[in-house]
Amino acid sequence: MSVAKQEGLEKKFKLSTTIGTTNMRLFDSDGKIRKYDTPEDILKDFFKLRLQFYGRREAVMLQNIGEELLMLKNKVRFILAVISGDIKLFKRNRAERFLELKQKGYEPFPKRNITPDPVAVGGATEVDEGIHASDYEYLIAMAVGGTFTPEKVQELIAQQKKLEDEAESLGKATPKTLWLRDLDALEKELDVIKQ
């Protein structure tokens, strides 16, 4: 191993090679073969496409944060309703619980790519027009012991505040600033690896 380190790991294990730049034909951002004159031309073409994807990534990240925020708000509201006695969990079947959550305006969160669970009432799989019983599982499945406490509510509110701050900073960011942040993080990691 010490011999390999002396020669250089990249050369010893053939992880790097030289490539001629006189005949560079690659697929461009439209999926067509194109001849590039310089490596910089490749990068310029790549930068435009990369910025578009950072814009898409930002939109998806904001959507995911929005969903998490809504879920946290529902959890806080649900815990407070159970503590105050507005919602009864015990001595009721599963379908009645889900119907009550639907009637009280709790947001359903469907599980992605999972088949629906049948509800115990008449074998029906849906609570109401396209909403499955498992869509409220994120509320019903919370552990009774440590979840329904004021401390847990405060913890969820703190998580909610953190996500709101994250959404605000992400909303202010441009695709360019997101890319620069990622490059800075990559540069720091590479510096750590080199040392």
Rosetta silent file (secondary structure, phi, psi, omega in degrees, C-alpha in Angstrom):
SEQUENCE: MSVAKQEGLEKKFKLSTTIGTTNMRLFDSDGKIRKYDTPEDILKDFFKLRLQFYGRREAVMLQNIGEELLMLKNKVRFILAVISGDIKLFKRNRAERFLELKQKGYEPFPKRNITPDPVAVGGATEVDEGIHASDYEYLIAMAVGGTFTPEKVQELIAQQKKLEDEAESLGKATPKTLWLRDLDALEKELDVIKQ
SCORE:     score description
SCORE:     0.000 S_00000001
   1 L     0.000  -38.311  179.959    0.000    0.000    0.000 S_00000001
   2 H   -65.836  -33.637  176.939    2.855    2.381    0.782 S_00000001
   3 H   -65.521  -41.323  179.405    4.313    1.730   -2.691 S_00000001
   4 H   -64.232  -39.157  178.788    0.943    2.573   -4.235 S_00000001
   5 H   -66.237  -36.783  179.498    0.761    5.797   -2.218 S_00000001
   6 H   -66.159  -41.254  179.241    4.247    6.782   -3.372 S_00000001
   7 H   -72.227  -24.764 -175.491    3.348    6.250   -7.019 S_00000001
   8 L   105.422  120.824 -175.732    0.040    7.990   -6.503 S_00000001
   9 H   -60.331  -38.938 -178.205   -3.198    6.113   -5.923 S_00000001
  10 H   -63.589  -41.391  179.633   -4.886    7.572   -8.991 S_00000001
  11 H   -74.144  -42.829 -177.131   -2.098    6.409  -11.320 S_00000001
  12 H   -60.415  -43.935 -178.604   -1.536    3.052   -9.618 S_00000001
  13 L   -96.119   11.325  176.402   -5.186    2.042   -9.813 S_00000001
  14 L    53.125   47.188  178.830   -5.676    3.751  -13.193 S_00000001
  15 L   -88.355  -13.291  177.897   -8.371    6.073  -11.871 S_00000001
  16 L  -133.239  153.562  179.597   -7.269    8.944  -14.074 S_00000001
  17 L  -151.427  165.471  176.959   -6.197    9.208  -17.676 S_00000001
  18 L   -98.375  144.507 -179.152   -5.479   11.870  -20.251 S_00000001
  19 L  -126.735  133.956  177.601   -7.956   12.566  -23.024 S_00000001
  20 L   -69.860  144.481 -177.343   -7.208   14.341  -26.260 S_00000001
  21 L  -108.968   15.981 -179.119   -9.161   17.534  -26.848 S_00000001
  22 L   -85.424  -25.978 -178.021   -8.912   17.671  -30.633 S_00000001
  23 L  -133.166   81.543 -178.216  -11.988   15.549  -31.357 S_00000001
  24 E  -106.746  103.163  177.329  -14.620   16.045  -28.663 S_00000001
  25 E  -117.374  119.264 -175.649  -18.029   14.865  -29.806 S_00000001
  26 E  -137.705  165.173  172.538  -20.600   14.588  -27.052 S_00000001
  27 E   -75.561  132.182  177.487  -24.326   14.661  -26.511 S_00000001
  28 L   -88.486 -172.330 -176.340  -25.478   18.215  -25.845 S_00000001
  29 L   -67.472  -17.257  177.473  -28.342   19.321  -23.598 S_00000001
  30 L   -93.006    0.390  179.825  -30.862   18.545  -26.378 S_00000001
  31 L    82.711   15.679  179.619  -29.607   14.958  -26.716 S_00000001
  32 L  -106.175  147.853  178.758  -27.935   15.584  -30.074 S_00000001
  33 E   -74.997  132.663 -176.744  -24.324   14.778  -30.898 S_00000001
  34 E  -139.289  145.803  176.905  -22.285   17.940  -31.142 S_00000001
  35 E   -92.131  126.286  177.388  -18.620   18.720  -31.713 S_00000001
  36 E  -104.892  137.332 -178.523  -17.061   20.856  -29.008 S_00000001
  37 L   -82.975  -36.683 -177.820  -13.896   22.822  -29.758 S_00000001
  38 L  -136.013  158.469  174.788  -12.693   23.296  -26.178 S_00000001
  39 H   -59.584  -30.343  179.368  -13.442   21.824  -22.757 S_00000001
  40 H   -64.735  -34.005  176.972  -14.750   25.263  -21.787 S_00000001
  41 H   -63.301  -38.226  177.534  -17.463   24.975  -24.468 S_00000001
  42 H   -62.769  -45.847 -179.165  -18.638   21.755  -22.821 S_00000001
  43 H   -63.397  -41.474  179.100  -18.776   23.486  -19.452 S_00000001
  44 H   -60.866  -42.282  178.351  -20.700   26.469  -20.844 S_00000001
  45 H   -65.928  -39.873 -179.573  -23.295   24.130  -22.339 S_00000001
  46 H   -67.448  -40.214 -177.009  -23.447   22.158  -19.091 S_00000001
  47 H   -57.852  -43.641 -179.416  -23.824   25.281  -16.897 S_00000001
  48 H   -60.182  -46.806 -179.642  -27.062   26.345  -18.583 S_00000001
  49 H   -66.075  -41.151 -178.669  -28.612   22.921  -18.111 S_00000001
  50 H   -62.355  -40.825  178.446  -27.324   22.620  -14.556 S_00000001
  51 H   -63.252  -38.044  176.863  -28.921   25.955  -13.567 S_00000001
  52 H   -61.127  -42.481 -179.024  -32.269   24.770  -14.928 S_00000001
  53 H   -71.051  -30.180  173.966  -32.036   21.652  -12.779 S_00000001
  54 H   -66.703  -35.580  175.087  -31.128   23.683   -9.703 S_00000001
  55 H   -63.425  -42.553  177.339  -34.320   25.681  -10.280 S_00000001
  56 H   -64.968  -41.904 -179.798  -36.321   22.449  -10.428 S_00000001
  57 H   -61.160  -42.123  179.257  -34.548   21.137   -7.345 S_00000001
  58 H   -61.099  -42.698  179.653  -35.400   24.308   -5.430 S_00000001
  59 H   -62.795  -42.001  179.303  -39.087   23.953   -6.343 S_00000001
  60 H   -67.106  -40.776  179.073  -39.159   20.322   -5.174 S_00000001
  61 H   -63.133  -42.536  177.822  -37.359   21.194   -1.944 S_00000001
  62 H   -63.995  -39.087  177.912  -39.862   23.985   -1.216 S_00000001
  63 H   -64.306  -44.039  179.391  -42.755   21.621   -1.931 S_00000001
  64 H   -63.540  -41.431  178.303  -41.301   18.976    0.424 S_00000001
  65 H   -64.673  -40.426  177.564  -40.761   21.535    3.188 S_00000001
  66 H   -60.321  -41.699  177.981  -44.334   22.770    2.716 S_00000001
  67 H   -65.354  -42.708  178.572  -45.657   19.228    3.118 S_00000001
  68 H   -62.657  -40.901  178.488  -43.535   18.668    6.234 S_00000001
  69 H   -62.287  -45.092  179.353  -44.767   21.950    7.710 S_00000001
  70 H   -62.518  -39.574  178.685  -48.391   21.038    7.088 S_00000001
  71 H   -64.989  -42.503  178.583  -47.828   17.629    8.656 S_00000001
  72 H   -64.096  -42.103  178.182  -46.216   19.191   11.747 S_00000001
  73 H   -61.252  -41.852  177.612  -49.067   21.695   12.110 S_00000001
  74 H   -63.985  -39.748  179.818  -51.574   18.845   11.896 S_00000001
  75 H   -64.112  -44.466  179.098  -49.641   16.847   14.502 S_00000001
  76 H   -61.283  -48.102  179.577  -49.577   19.779   16.940 S_00000001
  77 H   -60.355  -41.114 -179.291  -53.289   20.419   16.416 S_00000001
  78 H   -65.735  -46.620 -179.567  -54.058   16.701   16.810 S_00000001
  79 H   -61.831  -44.677  178.755  -52.054   16.313   20.033 S_00000001
  80 H   -62.849  -37.136  178.741  -53.684   19.401   21.546 S_00000001
  81 H   -68.592  -37.247  178.314  -57.141   18.083   20.551 S_00000001
  82 H   -69.546  -42.543  179.477  -56.434   14.685   22.135 S_00000001
  83 H   -61.670  -42.408 -177.961  -55.082   16.301   25.328 S_00000001
  84 H   -78.264  -12.208  178.608  -58.145   18.566   25.608 S_00000001
  85 L    92.044    4.812  178.327  -60.526   15.678   24.889 S_00000001
  86 L   -67.726  -30.295  177.788  -61.906   17.043   21.601 S_00000001
  87 L  -118.817  128.887  179.183  -60.776   13.863   19.841 S_00000001
  88 L  -102.568  123.057  179.481  -61.338   10.465   21.410 S_00000001
  89 L   -95.483  -31.140 -170.295  -58.883    7.754   20.379 S_00000001
  90 L   -92.607  153.573  179.158  -59.867    4.923   22.668 S_00000001
  91 L    59.594   35.108  176.152  -62.856    2.559   22.476 S_00000001
  92 L  -138.605  146.527  178.154  -63.442    3.465   18.814 S_00000001
  93 L   -79.809  167.852 -173.437  -62.698    1.498   15.719 S_00000001
  94 H   -59.541  -44.198 -177.377  -60.158    2.616   13.183 S_00000001
  95 H   -62.550  -39.420  178.871  -62.669    3.797   10.564 S_00000001
  96 H   -63.625  -39.845  178.316  -64.475    6.069   13.044 S_00000001
  97 H   -61.780  -46.018 -178.018  -61.173    7.711   13.982 S_00000001
  98 H   -65.648  -39.320  178.165  -60.289    8.386   10.352 S_00000001
  99 H   -64.172  -39.292  178.211  -63.730    9.773    9.568 S_00000001
 100 H   -64.067  -41.481  178.375  -63.512   12.137   12.541 S_00000001
 101 H   -62.439  -40.572  178.331  -60.112   13.381   11.367 S_00000001
 102 H   -63.386  -44.871 -178.328  -61.530   13.992    7.893 S_00000001
 103 H   -66.315  -32.800 -178.197  -64.541   15.866    9.313 S_00000001
 104 L   -85.669    4.630  171.946  -62.354   18.037   11.548 S_00000001
 105 L    84.971   21.824  176.057  -60.277   19.172    8.569 S_00000001
 106 L   -76.649  140.512 -176.636  -57.018   17.307    9.102 S_00000001
 107 L   -76.804  127.688  175.663  -54.939   17.051    5.961 S_00000001
 108 L   -78.554  142.423  175.304  -54.532   13.505    4.573 S_00000001
 109 L  -123.225   97.019 -178.539  -51.011   12.451    3.582 S_00000001
 110 L   -66.517  143.091  174.223  -51.167    9.461    1.257 S_00000001
 111 L   -74.623  138.014 -177.452  -48.330    6.995    1.385 S_00000001
 112 L   -85.645  136.175  175.837  -46.517    6.971   -1.923 S_00000001
 113 L    57.832   32.254  178.495  -46.389    3.765   -3.996 S_00000001
 114 L  -125.877  138.183  178.572  -48.121    1.695   -1.346 S_00000001
 115 L   -71.265  146.751 -176.157  -51.370   -0.190   -1.779 S_00000001
 116 L   -69.602  149.424  175.767  -54.198    1.020    0.485 S_00000001
 117 L   -85.934  136.910  174.963  -55.083   -0.747    3.735 S_00000001
 118 L   -72.975  140.693  178.164  -58.638   -2.012    4.054 S_00000001
 119 L   -90.811  152.057 -172.559  -60.628   -0.377    6.835 S_00000001
 120 L   -70.702    0.473 -178.199  -62.578   -2.590    9.212 S_00000001
 121 L  -101.008  105.050  175.348  -65.992   -1.239    8.137 S_00000001
 122 L    62.382   16.464  179.101  -67.515   -3.369    5.401 S_00000001
 123 L    72.918    9.434 -179.585  -64.127   -3.976    3.799 S_00000001
 124 L   -70.704  142.667  179.938  -64.090   -0.471    2.301 S_00000001
 125 L   -99.514  -10.367 -176.445  -60.659    0.912    1.555 S_00000001
 126 E  -117.728  141.104  175.423  -61.605    4.578    1.354 S_00000001
 127 E   -78.091  -46.839 -178.195  -62.812    6.963    4.030 S_00000001
 128 E  -161.443  151.172 -177.572  -64.198    9.464    1.542 S_00000001
 129 L    -4.163   84.890  174.135  -63.794   10.298   -2.161 S_00000001
 130 L    80.756   -0.543  179.397  -60.273    9.033   -2.914 S_00000001
 131 E   -99.867  124.137 -178.691  -58.913    9.397    0.604 S_00000001
 132 E   -92.145  155.792 -179.980  -57.624    6.164    2.085 S_00000001
 133 H   -59.941  -34.919 -178.282  -57.619    5.301    5.756 S_00000001
 134 H   -69.562  -11.766  179.301  -53.833    5.038    5.715 S_00000001
 135 H   -67.021  -19.938  178.455  -53.629    8.730    4.723 S_00000001
 136 H  -105.812    9.462 -177.163  -54.205    9.640    8.394 S_00000001
 137 H   -62.555  -29.792 -179.627  -51.858    7.002    9.770 S_00000001
 138 H   -61.974  -23.221  176.781  -49.214    9.656   10.506 S_00000001
 139 H   -92.098  -48.641 -175.485  -51.532   10.961   13.255 S_00000001
 140 H   -67.558  -31.955 -174.591  -53.076    7.757   14.567 S_00000001
 141 L   -79.449   -2.467  178.942  -49.758    5.864   14.662 S_00000001
 142 L   -65.113  138.705 -178.929  -48.114    8.282   17.125 S_00000001
 143 L   -64.904  133.707 -176.133  -47.132    6.540   20.359 S_00000001
 144 H   -70.631  -38.004 -173.661  -49.594    7.300   23.140 S_00000001
 145 H   -56.957  -62.789 -173.792  -47.065    7.241   26.001 S_00000001
 146 H  -102.580   -3.218 -174.492  -44.672   10.084   25.264 S_00000001
 147 H   -84.838  -39.795 -172.731  -46.363   11.831   22.371 S_00000001
 148 L   -90.089   60.593  179.496  -49.423   13.410   23.939 S_00000001
 149 L  -130.900  156.465  175.950  -47.586   15.776   26.271 S_00000001
 150 H   -61.163  -30.899  178.805  -47.051   19.541   26.284 S_00000001
 151 H   -63.976  -41.018  179.234  -43.300   18.881   25.925 S_00000001
 152 H   -65.804  -37.132  177.328  -43.879   17.026   22.661 S_00000001
 153 H   -62.016  -44.975  178.983  -46.030   19.914   21.419 S_00000001
 154 H   -62.724  -39.343  178.369  -43.189   22.355   22.183 S_00000001
 155 H   -63.256  -43.432  178.768  -40.724   20.077   20.392 S_00000001
 156 H   -66.663  -37.093  177.540  -42.947   19.931   17.304 S_00000001
 157 H   -65.542  -38.268  177.085  -43.414   23.714   17.355 S_00000001
 158 H   -64.514  -42.033  176.513  -39.617   24.131   17.473 S_00000001
 159 H   -62.169  -40.069  179.459  -39.273   21.793   14.472 S_00000001
 160 H   -62.128  -45.274  179.208  -41.972   23.783   12.707 S_00000001
 161 H   -61.578  -42.397  179.494  -40.125   27.074   13.329 S_00000001
 162 H   -61.912  -43.547  178.542  -36.886   25.559   12.044 S_00000001
 163 H   -66.378  -37.476  177.609  -38.605   24.386    8.850 S_00000001
 164 H   -63.090  -41.613  177.256  -40.246   27.788    8.349 S_00000001
 165 H   -63.819  -41.624  178.804  -36.827   29.459    8.600 S_00000001
 166 H   -63.082  -42.214  179.042  -35.391   26.928    6.159 S_00000001
 167 H   -65.020  -39.332  179.231  -38.246   27.543    3.715 S_00000001
 168 H   -64.255  -45.727 -179.453  -37.763   31.306    3.985 S_00000001
 169 H   -68.343  -35.546  177.916  -34.025   31.118    3.267 S_00000001
 170 H   -69.342  -36.397  178.200  -34.605   28.656    0.428 S_00000001
 171 H   -65.453  -31.612  179.139  -37.302   30.905   -1.035 S_00000001
 172 H   -79.862  -21.122 -175.975  -34.876   33.837   -1.098 S_00000001
 173 L   -75.763  149.732  174.126  -32.118   31.780   -2.738 S_00000001
 174 L  -102.539  163.574  176.258  -31.597   31.674   -6.476 S_00000001
 175 H   -55.623  -35.705  178.576  -30.462   28.599   -8.397 S_00000001
 176 H   -63.708  -44.192 -179.024  -27.029   30.227   -8.703 S_00000001
 177 H   -67.952  -34.840  176.269  -26.661   30.707   -4.946 S_00000001
 178 H   -63.256  -42.520  179.680  -27.762   27.108   -4.312 S_00000001
 179 H   -64.521  -43.412  179.082  -25.154   25.878   -6.744 S_00000001
 180 H   -63.219  -37.799  176.107  -22.467   28.050   -5.152 S_00000001
 181 H   -61.128  -44.506  179.210  -23.390   26.688   -1.700 S_00000001
 182 H   -63.763  -40.233  178.528  -23.017   23.140   -2.990 S_00000001
 183 H   -65.767  -39.657  176.583  -19.669   23.972   -4.580 S_00000001
 184 H   -62.636  -43.211  178.830  -18.441   25.550   -1.329 S_00000001
 185 H   -64.306  -40.168  177.731  -19.505   22.459    0.621 S_00000001
 186 H   -63.914  -43.178 -179.816  -17.774   20.220   -1.918 S_00000001
 187 H   -61.748  -41.569  177.991  -14.611   22.300   -1.728 S_00000001
 188 H   -62.972  -43.273  179.174  -14.556   22.034    2.078 S_00000001
 189 H   -64.581  -40.050  178.203  -14.992   18.254    1.929 S_00000001
 190 H   -65.229  -37.766  176.735  -12.223   17.939   -0.647 S_00000001
 191 H   -63.223  -39.765  178.618   -9.925   20.014    1.569 S_00000001
 192 H   -64.976  -42.163 -179.043  -10.671   17.688    4.492 S_00000001
 193 H   -66.168  -38.956 -178.906   -9.962   14.610    2.357 S_00000001
 194 H   -67.226  -26.454 -177.449   -6.674   16.042    1.066 S_00000001
 195 L   -87.355    0.000    0.000   -5.405   16.668    4.595 S_00000001
